[in-house]
Short mmCIF file of C-alpha atoms and ligand atoms in Angstrom, two decimals:
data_model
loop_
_atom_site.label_atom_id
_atom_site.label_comp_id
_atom_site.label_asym_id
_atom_site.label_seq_id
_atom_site.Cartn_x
_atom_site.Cartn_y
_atom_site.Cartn_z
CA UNK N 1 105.63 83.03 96.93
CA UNK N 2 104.43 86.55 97.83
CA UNK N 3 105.25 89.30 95.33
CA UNK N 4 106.38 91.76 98.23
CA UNK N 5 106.68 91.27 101.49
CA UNK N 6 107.14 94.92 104.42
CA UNK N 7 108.35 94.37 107.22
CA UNK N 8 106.95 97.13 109.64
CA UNK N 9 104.00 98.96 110.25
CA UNK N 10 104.92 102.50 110.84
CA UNK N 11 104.10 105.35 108.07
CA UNK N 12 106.51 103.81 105.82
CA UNK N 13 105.43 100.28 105.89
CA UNK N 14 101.48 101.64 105.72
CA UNK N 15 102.33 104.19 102.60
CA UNK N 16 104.46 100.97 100.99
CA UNK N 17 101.18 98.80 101.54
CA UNK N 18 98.61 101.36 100.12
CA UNK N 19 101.21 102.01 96.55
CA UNK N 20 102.00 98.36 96.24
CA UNK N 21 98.22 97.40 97.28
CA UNK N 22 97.02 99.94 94.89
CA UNK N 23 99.16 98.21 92.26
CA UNK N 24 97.60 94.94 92.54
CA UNK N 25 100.47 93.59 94.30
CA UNK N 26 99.10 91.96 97.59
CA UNK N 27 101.83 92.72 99.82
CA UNK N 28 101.75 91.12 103.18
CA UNK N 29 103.04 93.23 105.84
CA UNK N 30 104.82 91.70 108.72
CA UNK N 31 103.86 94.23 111.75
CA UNK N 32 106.69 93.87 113.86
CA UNK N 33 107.05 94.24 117.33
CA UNK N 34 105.00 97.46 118.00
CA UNK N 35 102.16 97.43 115.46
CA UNK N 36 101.34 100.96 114.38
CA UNK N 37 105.08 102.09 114.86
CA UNK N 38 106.53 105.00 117.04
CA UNK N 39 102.81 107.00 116.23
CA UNK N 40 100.62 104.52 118.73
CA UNK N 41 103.02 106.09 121.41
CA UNK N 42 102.45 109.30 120.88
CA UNK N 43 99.35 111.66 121.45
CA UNK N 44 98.52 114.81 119.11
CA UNK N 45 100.24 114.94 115.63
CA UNK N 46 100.05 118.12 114.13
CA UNK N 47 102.21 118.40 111.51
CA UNK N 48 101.09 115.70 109.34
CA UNK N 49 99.61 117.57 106.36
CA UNK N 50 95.93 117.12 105.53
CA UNK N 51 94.90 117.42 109.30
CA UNK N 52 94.33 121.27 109.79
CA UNK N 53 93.10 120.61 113.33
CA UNK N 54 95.87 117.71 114.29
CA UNK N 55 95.14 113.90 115.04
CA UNK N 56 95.92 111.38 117.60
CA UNK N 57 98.65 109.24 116.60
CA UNK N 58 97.09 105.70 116.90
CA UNK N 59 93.98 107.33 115.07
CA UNK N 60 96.34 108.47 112.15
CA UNK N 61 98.07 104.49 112.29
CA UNK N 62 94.76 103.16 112.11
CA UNK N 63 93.43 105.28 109.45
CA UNK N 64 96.71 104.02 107.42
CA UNK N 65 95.98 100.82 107.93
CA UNK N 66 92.61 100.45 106.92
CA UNK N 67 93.72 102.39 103.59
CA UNK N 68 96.43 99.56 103.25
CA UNK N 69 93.83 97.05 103.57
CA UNK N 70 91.43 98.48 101.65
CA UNK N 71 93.73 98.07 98.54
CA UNK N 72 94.09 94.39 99.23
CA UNK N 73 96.99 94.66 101.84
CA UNK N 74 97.64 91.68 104.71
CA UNK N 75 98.69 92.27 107.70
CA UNK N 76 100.77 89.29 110.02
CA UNK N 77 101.13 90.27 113.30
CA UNK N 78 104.79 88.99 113.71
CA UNK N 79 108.07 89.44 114.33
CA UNK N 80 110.80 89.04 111.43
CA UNK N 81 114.06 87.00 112.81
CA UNK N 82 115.92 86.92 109.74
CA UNK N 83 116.20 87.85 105.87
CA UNK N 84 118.37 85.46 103.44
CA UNK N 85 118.29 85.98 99.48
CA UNK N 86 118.38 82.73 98.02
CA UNK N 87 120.22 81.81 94.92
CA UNK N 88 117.42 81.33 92.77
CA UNK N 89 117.09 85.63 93.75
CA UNK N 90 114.17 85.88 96.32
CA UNK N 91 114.13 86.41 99.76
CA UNK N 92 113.64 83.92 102.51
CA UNK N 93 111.86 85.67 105.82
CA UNK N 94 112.15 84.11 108.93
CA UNK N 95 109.52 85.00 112.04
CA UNK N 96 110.68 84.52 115.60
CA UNK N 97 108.69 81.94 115.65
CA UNK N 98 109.97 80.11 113.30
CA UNK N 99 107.77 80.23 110.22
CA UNK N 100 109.30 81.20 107.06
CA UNK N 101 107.69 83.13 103.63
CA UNK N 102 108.87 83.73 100.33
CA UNK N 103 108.72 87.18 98.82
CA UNK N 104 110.00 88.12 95.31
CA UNK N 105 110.91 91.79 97.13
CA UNK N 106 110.61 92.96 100.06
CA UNK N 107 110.00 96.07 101.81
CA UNK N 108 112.06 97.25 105.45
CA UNK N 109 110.36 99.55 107.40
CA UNK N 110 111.25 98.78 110.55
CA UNK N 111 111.92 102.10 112.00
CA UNK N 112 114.37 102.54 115.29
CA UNK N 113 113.33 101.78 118.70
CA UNK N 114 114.36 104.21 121.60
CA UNK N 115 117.84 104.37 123.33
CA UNK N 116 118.47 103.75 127.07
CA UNK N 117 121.66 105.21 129.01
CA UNK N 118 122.97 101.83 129.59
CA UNK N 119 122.96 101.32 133.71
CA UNK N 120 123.59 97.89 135.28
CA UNK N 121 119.48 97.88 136.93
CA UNK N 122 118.15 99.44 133.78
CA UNK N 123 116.42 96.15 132.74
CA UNK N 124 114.50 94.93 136.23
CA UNK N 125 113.66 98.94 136.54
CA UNK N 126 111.56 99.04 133.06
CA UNK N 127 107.98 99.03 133.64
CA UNK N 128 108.79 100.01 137.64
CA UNK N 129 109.67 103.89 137.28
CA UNK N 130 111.38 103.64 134.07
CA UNK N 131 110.35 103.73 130.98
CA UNK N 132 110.33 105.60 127.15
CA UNK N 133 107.06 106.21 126.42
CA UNK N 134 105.21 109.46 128.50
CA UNK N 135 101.79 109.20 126.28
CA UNK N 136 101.76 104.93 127.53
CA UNK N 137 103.07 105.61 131.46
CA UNK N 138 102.34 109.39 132.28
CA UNK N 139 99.32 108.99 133.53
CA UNK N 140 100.57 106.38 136.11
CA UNK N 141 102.37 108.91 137.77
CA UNK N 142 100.00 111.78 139.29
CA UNK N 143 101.16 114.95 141.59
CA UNK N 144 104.52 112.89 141.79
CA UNK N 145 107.75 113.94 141.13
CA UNK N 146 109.48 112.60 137.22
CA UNK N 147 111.90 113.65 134.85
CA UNK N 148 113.15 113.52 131.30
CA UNK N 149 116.29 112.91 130.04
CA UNK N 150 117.29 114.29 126.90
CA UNK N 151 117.53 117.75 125.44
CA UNK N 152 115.46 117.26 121.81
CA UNK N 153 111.87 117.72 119.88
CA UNK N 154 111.48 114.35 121.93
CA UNK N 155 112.08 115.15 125.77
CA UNK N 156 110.11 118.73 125.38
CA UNK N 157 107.10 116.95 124.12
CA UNK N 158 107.29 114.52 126.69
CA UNK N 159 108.15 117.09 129.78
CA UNK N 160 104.99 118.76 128.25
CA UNK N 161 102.81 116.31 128.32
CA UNK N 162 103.90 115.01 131.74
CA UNK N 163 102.67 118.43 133.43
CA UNK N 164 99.14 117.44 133.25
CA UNK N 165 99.97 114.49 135.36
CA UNK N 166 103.19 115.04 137.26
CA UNK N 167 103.41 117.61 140.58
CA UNK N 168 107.52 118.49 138.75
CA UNK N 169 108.86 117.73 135.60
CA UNK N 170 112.92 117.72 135.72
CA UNK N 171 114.45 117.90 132.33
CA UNK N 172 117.75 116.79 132.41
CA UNK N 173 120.05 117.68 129.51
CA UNK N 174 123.90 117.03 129.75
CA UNK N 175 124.83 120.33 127.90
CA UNK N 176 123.18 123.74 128.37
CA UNK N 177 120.73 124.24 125.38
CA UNK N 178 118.85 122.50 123.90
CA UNK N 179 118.71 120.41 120.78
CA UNK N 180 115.06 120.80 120.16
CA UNK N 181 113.51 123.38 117.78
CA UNK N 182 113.06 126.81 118.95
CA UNK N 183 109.27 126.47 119.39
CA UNK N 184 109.22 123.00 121.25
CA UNK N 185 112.28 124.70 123.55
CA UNK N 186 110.76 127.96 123.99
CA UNK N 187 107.37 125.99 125.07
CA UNK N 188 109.21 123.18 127.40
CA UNK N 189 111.23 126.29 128.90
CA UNK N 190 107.82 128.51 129.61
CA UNK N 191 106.13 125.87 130.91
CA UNK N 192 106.27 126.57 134.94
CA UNK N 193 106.14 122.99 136.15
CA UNK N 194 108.89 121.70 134.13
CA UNK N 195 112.80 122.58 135.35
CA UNK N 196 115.17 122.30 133.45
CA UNK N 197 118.71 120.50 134.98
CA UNK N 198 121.30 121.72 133.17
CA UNK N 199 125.08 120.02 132.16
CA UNK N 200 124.44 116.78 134.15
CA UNK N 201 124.02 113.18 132.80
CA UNK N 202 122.46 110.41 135.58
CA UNK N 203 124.64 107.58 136.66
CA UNK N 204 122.41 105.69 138.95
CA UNK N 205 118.92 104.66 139.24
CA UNK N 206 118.21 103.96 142.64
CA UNK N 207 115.07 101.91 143.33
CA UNK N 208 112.86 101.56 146.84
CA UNK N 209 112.76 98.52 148.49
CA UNK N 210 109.71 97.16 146.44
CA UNK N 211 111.93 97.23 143.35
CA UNK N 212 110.34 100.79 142.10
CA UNK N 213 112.18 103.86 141.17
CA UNK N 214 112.68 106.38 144.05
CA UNK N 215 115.60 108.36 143.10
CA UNK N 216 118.14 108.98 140.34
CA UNK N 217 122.16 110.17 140.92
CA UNK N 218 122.83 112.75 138.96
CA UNK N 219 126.58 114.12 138.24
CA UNK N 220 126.84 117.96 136.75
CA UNK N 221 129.72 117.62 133.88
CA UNK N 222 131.18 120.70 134.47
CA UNK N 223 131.70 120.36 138.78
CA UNK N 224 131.51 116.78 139.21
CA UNK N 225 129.58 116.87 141.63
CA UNK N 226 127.49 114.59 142.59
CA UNK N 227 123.55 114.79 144.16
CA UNK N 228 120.44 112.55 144.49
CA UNK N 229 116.94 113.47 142.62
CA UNK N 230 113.75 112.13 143.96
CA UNK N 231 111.59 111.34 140.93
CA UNK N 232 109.25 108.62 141.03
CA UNK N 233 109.71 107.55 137.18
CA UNK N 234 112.33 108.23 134.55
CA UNK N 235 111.35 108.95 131.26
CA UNK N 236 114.48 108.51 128.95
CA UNK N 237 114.38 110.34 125.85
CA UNK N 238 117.66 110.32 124.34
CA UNK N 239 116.78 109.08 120.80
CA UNK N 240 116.62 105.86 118.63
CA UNK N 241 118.44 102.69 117.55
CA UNK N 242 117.59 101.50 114.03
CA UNK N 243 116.00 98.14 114.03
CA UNK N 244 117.86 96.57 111.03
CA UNK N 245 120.12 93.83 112.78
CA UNK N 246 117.91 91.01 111.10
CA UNK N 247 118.87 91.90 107.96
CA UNK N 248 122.68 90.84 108.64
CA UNK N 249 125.15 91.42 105.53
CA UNK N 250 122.10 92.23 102.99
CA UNK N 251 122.88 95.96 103.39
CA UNK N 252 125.57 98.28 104.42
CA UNK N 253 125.02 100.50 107.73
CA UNK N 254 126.62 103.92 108.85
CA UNK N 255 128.02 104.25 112.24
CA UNK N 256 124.79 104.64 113.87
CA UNK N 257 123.03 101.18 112.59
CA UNK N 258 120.92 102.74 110.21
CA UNK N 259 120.65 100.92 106.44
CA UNK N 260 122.75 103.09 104.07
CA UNK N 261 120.65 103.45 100.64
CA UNK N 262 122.54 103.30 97.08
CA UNK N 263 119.99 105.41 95.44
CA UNK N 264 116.31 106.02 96.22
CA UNK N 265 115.32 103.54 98.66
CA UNK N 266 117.38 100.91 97.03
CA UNK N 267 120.38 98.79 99.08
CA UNK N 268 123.14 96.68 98.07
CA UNK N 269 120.78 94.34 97.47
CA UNK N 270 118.91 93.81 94.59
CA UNK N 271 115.15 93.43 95.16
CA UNK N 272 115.34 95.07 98.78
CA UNK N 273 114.67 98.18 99.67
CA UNK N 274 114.32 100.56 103.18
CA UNK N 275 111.99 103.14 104.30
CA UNK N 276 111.71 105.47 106.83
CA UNK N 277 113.40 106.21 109.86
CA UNK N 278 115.54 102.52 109.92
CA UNK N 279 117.39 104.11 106.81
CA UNK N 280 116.64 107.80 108.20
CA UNK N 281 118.77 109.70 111.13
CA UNK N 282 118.32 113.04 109.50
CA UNK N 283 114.69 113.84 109.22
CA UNK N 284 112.74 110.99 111.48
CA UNK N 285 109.63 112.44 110.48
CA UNK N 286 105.90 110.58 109.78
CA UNK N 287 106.11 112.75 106.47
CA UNK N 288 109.13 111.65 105.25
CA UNK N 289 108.82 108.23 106.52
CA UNK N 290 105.75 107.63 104.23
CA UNK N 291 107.20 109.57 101.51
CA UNK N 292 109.92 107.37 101.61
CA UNK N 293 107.43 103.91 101.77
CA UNK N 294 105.65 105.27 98.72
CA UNK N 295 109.25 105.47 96.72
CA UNK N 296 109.87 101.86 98.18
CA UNK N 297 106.56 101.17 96.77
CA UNK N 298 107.04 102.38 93.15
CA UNK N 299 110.93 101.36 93.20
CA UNK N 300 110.13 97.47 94.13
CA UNK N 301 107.22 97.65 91.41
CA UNK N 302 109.02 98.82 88.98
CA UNK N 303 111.58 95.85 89.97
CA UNK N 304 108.58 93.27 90.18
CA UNK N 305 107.82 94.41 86.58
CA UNK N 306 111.43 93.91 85.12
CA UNK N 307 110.88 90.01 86.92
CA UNK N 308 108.28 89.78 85.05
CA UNK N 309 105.21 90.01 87.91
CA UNK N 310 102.72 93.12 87.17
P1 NAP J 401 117.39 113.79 119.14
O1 NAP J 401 116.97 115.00 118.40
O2 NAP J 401 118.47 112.93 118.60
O3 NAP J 401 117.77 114.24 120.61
C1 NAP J 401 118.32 113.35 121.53
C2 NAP J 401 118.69 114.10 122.79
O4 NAP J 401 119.20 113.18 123.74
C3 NAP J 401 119.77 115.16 122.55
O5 NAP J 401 119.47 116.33 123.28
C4 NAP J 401 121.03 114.48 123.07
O6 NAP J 401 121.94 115.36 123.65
C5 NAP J 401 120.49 113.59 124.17
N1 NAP J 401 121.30 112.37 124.35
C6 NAP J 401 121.68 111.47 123.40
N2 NAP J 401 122.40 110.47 123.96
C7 NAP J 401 122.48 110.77 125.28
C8 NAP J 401 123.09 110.12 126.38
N3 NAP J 401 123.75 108.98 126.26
N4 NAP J 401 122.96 110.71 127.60
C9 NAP J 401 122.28 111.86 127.76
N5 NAP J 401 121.68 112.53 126.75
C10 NAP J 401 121.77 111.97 125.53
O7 NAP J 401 116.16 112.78 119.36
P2 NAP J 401 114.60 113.09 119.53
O8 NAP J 401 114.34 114.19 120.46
O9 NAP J 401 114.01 111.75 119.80
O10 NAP J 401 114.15 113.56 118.08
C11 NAP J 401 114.37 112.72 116.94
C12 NAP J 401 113.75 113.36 115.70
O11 NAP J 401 112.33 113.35 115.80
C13 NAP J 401 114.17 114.80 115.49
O12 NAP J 401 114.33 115.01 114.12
C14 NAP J 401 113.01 115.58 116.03
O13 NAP J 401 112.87 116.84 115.41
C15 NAP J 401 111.83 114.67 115.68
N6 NAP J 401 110.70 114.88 116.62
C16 NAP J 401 109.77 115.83 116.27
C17 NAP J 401 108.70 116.07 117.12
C18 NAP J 401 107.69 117.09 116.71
O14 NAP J 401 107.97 117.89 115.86
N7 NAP J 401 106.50 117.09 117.29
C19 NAP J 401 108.57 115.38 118.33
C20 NAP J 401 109.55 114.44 118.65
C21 NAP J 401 110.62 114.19 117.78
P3 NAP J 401 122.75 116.43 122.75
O15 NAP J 401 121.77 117.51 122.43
O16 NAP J 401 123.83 116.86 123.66
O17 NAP J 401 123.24 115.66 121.55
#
């Protein structure tokens, strides 16, 4: 039986692992799907505090993890299927692959994956011309056509960083400002190479005949009317979905999917607590996502000690 068990690998699950290691806990960390978290898709972070000059987000990831580790922290590189609390009062964790571990607490930092629009060849276009991540694909797509859909801190990055590759950047927003902070806006909107395409939404993605993106359909919400943009990949930026369906009726959700804390980090359930941005739609930053895994931390050692384990 492990004392605590965190599911995820982001800044929250790291920060949980480095308090809880640092306690003499041993927590095994589950890493999820995309070890590292939302960071190992990104490029320069420069707002996490202590790095005057910036870092590269894997760099940062790895730096977290080797801290974790340091302090006695395992890592599993594995998916979690399910989470049951048994009635003797721990928790049963399930892997995709079947295997199941026993944890006195655990830890869910499982942060949110990003959103899609939701059109019928969205699926067999991923990986050909589509995709969510400009740091992984940009560089695939040189002195070609692309754009980005979404109008946040997100899509202006991501438009940014595409101009080093991309001949055009089209940023396509459905309403006519944007959501992301004035300086990330004001930088997106300078920046000659990217255009911005205001009030419209895309309704089609309209491959070649080799099964790659050529084209998208785009409709402007205020005319209706309809046009065709040549872009040779799609980067959709139009936020997150919180990955906290495993979990079934263990906690309570708001309308978006993310967990719904009772107080601190704690959930309806005794013994199991969320971090980070799966319990986070406000703030969804690496700060606050390991300040949050550090309260985890102290809040499920604290409960460890009333059990008895210290
Ligand atoms: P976000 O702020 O939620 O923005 C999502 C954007 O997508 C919005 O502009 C939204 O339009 C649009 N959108 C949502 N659903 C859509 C749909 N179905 N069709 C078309 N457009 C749609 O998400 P985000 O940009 O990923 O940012 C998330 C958080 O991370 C924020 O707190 C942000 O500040 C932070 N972040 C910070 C940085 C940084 O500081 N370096 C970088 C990236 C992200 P509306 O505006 O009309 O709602």
């Amino acid at each position: 039986m492990e004392n605590v068990i965190i599911i995820g690998t982001g800044c929250a699950g790291f920060t949980a692992a480095i308090y809880t290691g640092r306690a003499n806990l041993s927590p095994l960390i589950l890493s999820g799907s995309q070890p590292g978290g939302q960071l190992t898709t990104t490029t320069e972070v420069e707002n996490f505090p202590g790095f005057p000059e910036g870092i590269m987000g894997p760099q940062l990831m790895m730096n977290m993890q080797a801290q974790a580790e340091r302090f006695g922290a395992r890592i599993e590189y594995t998916s979690v299927a399910s989470v049951k609390k048994t009635s003797e009062g721990h928790f049963e964790i399930t892997s995709e692959d079947g295997t199941v571990r026993q944890a006195r607490a655990v830890i869910v930092a499982t942060g949110a994956s990003p959103k899609h629009l939701g059109l019928p060849n969205e699926k067999s276009l991923i990986g050909h011309g589509l995709t969510s991540c400009a740091t992984c694909d940009g560089a695939f797509y040189r002195n070609v056509p692309v754009c980005v859909i979404g109008g946040g801190d997100s899509a202006c990055e991501e438009a940014g960083f595409l101009t080093k590759f991309a001949s055009k950047v089209y940023l396509i927003h459905r309403r006519d400002v944007l959501r992301a902070s004035k300086i990330m806006a004001d930088r997106a909107l300078a920046n000659p190479k990217i255009e911005p395409v205001w009030t419209s939404t895309v309704r089609e993605y309209r491959p070649d005949e080799k099964g790659e993106m050529r084209a998208v359909e785009l409709t402007n919400l205020i005319t209706g009317e309809k046009s065709e943009l040549e872009v040779k990949c799609v980067f959709v930026a139009i936020g997150h979905v919180p990955n906290a369906a495993f979990l079934g009726d263990l906690v309570d959700r708001d309308e978006g999917g993310y967990i719904l804390q009772t107080s601190g980090t704690r959930t309806k359930t005794e013994g199991l607590f969320a971090a980070g941005d799966v319990a986070d739609h406000v703030y969804r930053q690496a700060i606050t996502a390991a300040g949050q895994g550090c309260a985890a931390a102290l809040e499920a050692e604290r409960y460890l000690a009333a059990l008895g384990v210290h």
